[in-house]
Coordinates of C-alpha atoms and ligand atoms in Angstrom, one line a residue:
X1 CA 0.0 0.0 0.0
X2 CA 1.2 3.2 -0.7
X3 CA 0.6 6.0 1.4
X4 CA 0.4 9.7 0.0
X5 CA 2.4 12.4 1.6
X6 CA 1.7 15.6 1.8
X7 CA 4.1 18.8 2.5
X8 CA 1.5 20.6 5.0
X9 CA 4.1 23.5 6.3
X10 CA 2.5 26.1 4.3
X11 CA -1.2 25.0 5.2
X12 CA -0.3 25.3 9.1
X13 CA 1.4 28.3 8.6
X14 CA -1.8 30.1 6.4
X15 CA -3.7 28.4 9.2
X16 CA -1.9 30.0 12.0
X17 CA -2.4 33.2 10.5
X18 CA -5.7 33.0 10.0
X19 CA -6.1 32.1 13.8
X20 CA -4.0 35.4 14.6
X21 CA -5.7 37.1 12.6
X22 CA -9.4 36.3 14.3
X23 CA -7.7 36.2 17.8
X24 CA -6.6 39.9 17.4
X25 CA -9.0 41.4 15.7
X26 CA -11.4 40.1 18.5
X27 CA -9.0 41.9 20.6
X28 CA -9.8 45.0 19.4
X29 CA -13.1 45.0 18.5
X30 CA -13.7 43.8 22.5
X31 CA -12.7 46.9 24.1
X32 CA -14.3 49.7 22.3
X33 CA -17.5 47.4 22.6
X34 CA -16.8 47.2 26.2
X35 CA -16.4 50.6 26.2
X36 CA -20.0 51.4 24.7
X37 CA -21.7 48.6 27.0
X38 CA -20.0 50.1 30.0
X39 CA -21.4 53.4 29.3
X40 CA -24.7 52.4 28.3
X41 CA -25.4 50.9 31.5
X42 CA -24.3 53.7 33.5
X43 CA -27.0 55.4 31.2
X44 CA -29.8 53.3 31.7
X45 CA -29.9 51.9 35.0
X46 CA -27.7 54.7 36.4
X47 CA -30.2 57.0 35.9
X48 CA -28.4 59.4 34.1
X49 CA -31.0 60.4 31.4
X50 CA -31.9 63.3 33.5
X51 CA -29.3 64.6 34.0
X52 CA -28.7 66.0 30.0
X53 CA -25.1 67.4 30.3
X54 CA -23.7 63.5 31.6
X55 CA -25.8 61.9 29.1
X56 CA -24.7 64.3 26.1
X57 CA -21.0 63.4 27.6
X58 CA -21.5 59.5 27.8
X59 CA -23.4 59.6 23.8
X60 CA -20.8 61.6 22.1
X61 CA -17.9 59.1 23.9
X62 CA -19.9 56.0 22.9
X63 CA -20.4 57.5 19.4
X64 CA -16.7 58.0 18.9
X65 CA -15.9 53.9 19.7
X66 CA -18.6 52.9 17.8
X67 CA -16.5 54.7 14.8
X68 CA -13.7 53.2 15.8
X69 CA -15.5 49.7 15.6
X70 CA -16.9 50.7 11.6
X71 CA -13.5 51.6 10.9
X72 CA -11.5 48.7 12.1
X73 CA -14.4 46.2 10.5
X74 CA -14.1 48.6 7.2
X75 CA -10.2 47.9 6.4
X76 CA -11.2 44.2 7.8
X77 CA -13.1 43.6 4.5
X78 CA -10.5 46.2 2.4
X79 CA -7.7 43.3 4.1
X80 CA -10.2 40.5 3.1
X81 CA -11.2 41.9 -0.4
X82 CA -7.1 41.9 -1.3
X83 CA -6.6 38.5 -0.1
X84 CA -9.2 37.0 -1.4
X85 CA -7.4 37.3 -4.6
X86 CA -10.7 37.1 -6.6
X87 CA -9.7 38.1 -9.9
X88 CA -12.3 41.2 -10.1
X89 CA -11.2 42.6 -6.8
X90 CA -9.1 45.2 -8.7
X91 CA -11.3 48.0 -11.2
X92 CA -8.6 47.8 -13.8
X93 CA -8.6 51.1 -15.4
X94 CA -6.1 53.5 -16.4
X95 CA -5.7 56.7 -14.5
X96 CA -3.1 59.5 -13.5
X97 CA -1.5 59.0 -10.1
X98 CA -1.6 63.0 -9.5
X99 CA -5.5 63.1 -9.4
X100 CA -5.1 60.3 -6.7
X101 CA -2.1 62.8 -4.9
X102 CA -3.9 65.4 -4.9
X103 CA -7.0 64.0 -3.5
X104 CA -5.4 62.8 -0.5
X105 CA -3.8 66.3 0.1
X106 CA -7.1 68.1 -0.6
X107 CA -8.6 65.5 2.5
X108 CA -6.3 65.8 4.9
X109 CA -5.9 70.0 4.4
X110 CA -7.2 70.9 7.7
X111 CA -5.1 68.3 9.7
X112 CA -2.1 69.6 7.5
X113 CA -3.0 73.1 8.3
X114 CA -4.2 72.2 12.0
X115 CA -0.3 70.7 12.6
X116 CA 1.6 73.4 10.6
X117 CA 2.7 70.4 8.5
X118 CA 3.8 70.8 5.0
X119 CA 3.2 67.7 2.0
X120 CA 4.9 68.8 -1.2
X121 CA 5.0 66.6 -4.6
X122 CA 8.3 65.9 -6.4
X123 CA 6.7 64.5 -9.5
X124 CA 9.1 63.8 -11.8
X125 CA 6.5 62.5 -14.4
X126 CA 3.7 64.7 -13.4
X127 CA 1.5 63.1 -15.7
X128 CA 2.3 59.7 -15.8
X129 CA -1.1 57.6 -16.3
X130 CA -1.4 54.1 -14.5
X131 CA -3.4 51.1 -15.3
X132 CA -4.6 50.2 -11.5
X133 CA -7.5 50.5 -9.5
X134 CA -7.0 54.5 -8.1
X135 CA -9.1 53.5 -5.2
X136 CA -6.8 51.4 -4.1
X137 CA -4.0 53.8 -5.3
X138 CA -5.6 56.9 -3.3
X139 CA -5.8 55.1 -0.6
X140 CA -1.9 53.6 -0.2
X141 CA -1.3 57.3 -0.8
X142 CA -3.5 58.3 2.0
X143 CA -2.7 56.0 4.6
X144 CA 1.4 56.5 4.3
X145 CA 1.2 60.7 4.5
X146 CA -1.7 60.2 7.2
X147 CA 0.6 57.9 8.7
X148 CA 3.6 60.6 8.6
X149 CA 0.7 62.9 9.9
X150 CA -0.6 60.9 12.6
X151 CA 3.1 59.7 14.5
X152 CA 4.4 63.2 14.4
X153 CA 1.3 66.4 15.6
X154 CA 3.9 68.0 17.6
X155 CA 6.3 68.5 14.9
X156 CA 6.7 70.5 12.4
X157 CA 6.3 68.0 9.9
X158 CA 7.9 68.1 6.2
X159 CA 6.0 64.8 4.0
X160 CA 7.2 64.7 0.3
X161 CA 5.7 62.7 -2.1
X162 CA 6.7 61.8 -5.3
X163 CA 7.5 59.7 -8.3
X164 CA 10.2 59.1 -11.1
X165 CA 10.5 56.5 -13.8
X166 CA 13.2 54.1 -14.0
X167 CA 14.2 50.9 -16.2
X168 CA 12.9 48.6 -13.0
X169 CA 9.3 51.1 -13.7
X170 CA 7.5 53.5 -11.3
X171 CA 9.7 54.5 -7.8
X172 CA 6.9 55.9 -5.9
X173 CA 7.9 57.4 -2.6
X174 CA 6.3 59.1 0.8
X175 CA 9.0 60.4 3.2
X176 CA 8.7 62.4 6.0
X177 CA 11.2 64.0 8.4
X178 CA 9.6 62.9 11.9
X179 CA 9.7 60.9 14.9
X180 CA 10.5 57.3 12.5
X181 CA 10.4 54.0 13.2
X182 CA 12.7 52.3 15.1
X183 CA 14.5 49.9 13.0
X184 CA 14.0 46.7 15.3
X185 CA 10.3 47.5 14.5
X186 CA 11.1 47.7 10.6
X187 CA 10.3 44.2 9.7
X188 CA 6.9 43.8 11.7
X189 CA 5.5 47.3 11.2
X190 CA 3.2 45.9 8.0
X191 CA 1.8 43.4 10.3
X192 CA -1.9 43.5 10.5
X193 CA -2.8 45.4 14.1
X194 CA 0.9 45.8 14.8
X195 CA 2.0 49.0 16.2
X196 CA 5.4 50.3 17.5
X197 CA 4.1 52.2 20.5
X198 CA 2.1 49.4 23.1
X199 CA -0.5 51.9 24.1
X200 CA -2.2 51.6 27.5
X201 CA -5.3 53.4 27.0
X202 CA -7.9 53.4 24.6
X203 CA -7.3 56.9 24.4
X204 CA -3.7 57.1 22.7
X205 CA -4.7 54.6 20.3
X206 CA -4.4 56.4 16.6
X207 CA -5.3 54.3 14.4
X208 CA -6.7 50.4 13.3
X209 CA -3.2 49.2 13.3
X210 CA -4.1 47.7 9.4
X211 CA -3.2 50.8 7.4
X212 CA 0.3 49.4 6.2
X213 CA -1.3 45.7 5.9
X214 CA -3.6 46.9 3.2
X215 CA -1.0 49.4 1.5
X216 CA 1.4 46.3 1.4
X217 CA -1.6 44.1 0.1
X218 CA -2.6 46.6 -2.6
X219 CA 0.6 47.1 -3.7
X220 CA 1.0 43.6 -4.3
X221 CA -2.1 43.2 -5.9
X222 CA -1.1 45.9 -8.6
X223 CA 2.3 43.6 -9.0
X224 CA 4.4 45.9 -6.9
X225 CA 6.8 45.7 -3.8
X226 CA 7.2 48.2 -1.2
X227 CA 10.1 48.7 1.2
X228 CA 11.0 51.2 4.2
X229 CA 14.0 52.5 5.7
X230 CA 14.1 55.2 8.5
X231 CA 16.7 57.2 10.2
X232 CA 14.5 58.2 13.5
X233 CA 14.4 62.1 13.5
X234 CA 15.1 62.3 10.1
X235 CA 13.5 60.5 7.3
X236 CA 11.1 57.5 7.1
X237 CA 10.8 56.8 3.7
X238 CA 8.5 54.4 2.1
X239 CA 9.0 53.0 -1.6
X240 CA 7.0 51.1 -3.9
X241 CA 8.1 50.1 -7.4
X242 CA 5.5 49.2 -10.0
X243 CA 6.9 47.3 -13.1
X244 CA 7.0 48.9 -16.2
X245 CA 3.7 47.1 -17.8
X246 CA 1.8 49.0 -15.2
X247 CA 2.9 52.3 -16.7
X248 CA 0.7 53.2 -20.0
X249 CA 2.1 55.3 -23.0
X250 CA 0.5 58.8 -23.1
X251 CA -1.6 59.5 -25.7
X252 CA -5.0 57.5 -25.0
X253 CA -7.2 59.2 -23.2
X254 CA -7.8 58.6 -19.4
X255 CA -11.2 59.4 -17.5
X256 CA -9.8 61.3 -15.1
X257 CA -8.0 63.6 -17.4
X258 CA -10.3 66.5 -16.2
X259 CA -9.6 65.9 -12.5
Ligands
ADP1 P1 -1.9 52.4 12.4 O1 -3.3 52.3 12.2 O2 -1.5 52.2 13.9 O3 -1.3 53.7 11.9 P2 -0.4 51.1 10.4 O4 -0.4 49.6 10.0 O5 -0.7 52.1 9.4 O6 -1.3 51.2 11.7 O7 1.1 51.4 11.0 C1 1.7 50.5 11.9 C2 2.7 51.3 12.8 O8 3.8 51.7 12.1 C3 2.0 52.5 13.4 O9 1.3 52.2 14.6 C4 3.3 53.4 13.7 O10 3.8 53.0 15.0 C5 4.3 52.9 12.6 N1 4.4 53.9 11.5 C6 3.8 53.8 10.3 N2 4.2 54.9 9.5 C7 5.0 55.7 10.3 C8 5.7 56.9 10.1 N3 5.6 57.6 8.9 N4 6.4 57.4 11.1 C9 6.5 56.8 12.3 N5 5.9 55.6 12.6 C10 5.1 55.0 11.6

């Protein structure tokens, strides 16, 4: 009789991700909950409705973890979308990277302004036109600057984005000159929910701790890698190259044009 074996190393490993995956997101989906629940029944069987000022307080605190819960469960199915690696995941179409730039400046203009923070483009190709989804595209842009934004509101903070063209295709970068990343971090930092300060309250907590998770994923998805390197203090600088098919030849037109 022969018996069939079977190399099951990756299959544990995708397994034990998986598990990780579920065991820490129901870590942080579990507090703000309790959060709400806590405050809720301080509400109602506290007595508290009378008293509008303390129940104004306790809504407007419960409202702002329930936001935090649709946010972390809202790049939890951006995450899933990419893995899935359906093959209509991705909107295909072509469109100019600076439209997808300068959205994510125009949206985060009062927190620029609010900080004193500056974000300047160094487009080498101004124009260049991608074939991608710029959903995706506007939103790797927006979580690395918000990112720069987010680790550094009490400096004054220089981001720089930008792009040039090379043989090995499109060098897309987002650098900034604050606080960095410590480079024993480096390697985990794109780890879904991993974050390089271990905050004690809910209160400090800044973000999902998925943001680089689905930049990495999207830029994979579009066929390109991305790197980091920081000197803490002076620049963290993210890079993504996109090969050269992803690049299209001007000329056609692109729907976007007008943006
Ligand atoms: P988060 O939602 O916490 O921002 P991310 O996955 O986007 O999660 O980032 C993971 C961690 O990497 C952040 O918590 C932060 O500690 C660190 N980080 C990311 N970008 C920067 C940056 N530009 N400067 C300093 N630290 C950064």
């Amino acid at each position: 009789m022969r018996v069939l074996l079977r190399d099951i190393t990756t299959e544990y490993h995708t397994e034990q991700v998986r598990k990780d995956f579920v065991a820490n997101a129901s870590h942080e989906l579990r507090t703000p909950l309790a959060i709400i629940n806590g405050y809720l029944e301080n509400l109602t069987e506290g007595d508290l409705l009378k008293d509008q000022d303390t129940a104004l307080r306790f809504l407007k605190i419960m409202g702002k973890h329930g936001r935090r819960i649709a946010r972390i469960v809202e790049d939890m199915l951006i995450i899933s979308r990419l893995e899935s690696g359906e093959a209509n995941t991705l909107k295909i179409k072509p469109f100019r990277l600076k439209s997808c730039a300068l959205d994510v400046v125009e949206r985060l203009e009062s927190v620029i302004s609010t900080q004193g923070a500056s974000v300047n483009l160094q487009m080498e190709v101004p124009e260049v036109r991608l074939a991608g989804d710029r959903f995706y595209w506007t939103q790797i842009l927006f979580n690395l600057v918000e990112n720069a934004l987010k680790q550094n509101p009490q400096i004054p903070l220089a981001v720089t984005v930008g792009w040039r063209e090379e043989a090995s295709g499109l060098i897309i970068w987002v650098e900034d000159n604050g606080v960095g990343i410590p480079s024993s971090d480096l390697p985990f930092i794109f780890r879904r929910f991993y974050r390089v300060e271990k905050h004690h309250s809910q209160e400090e907590i800044k973000g999902t701790g998925l943001g680089l998770s689905i930049v990495r994923r999207a830029v994979e998805a579009h066929e390109g890698k991305i790197e980091v390197g920081s000197i803490p203090g002076e620049a963290t600088r993210f890079e993504i190259t996109l090969p050269p098919q992803m690049i299209l030849p001007e000329g056609s037109n692109t729907p976007d044009d007008s943006a």
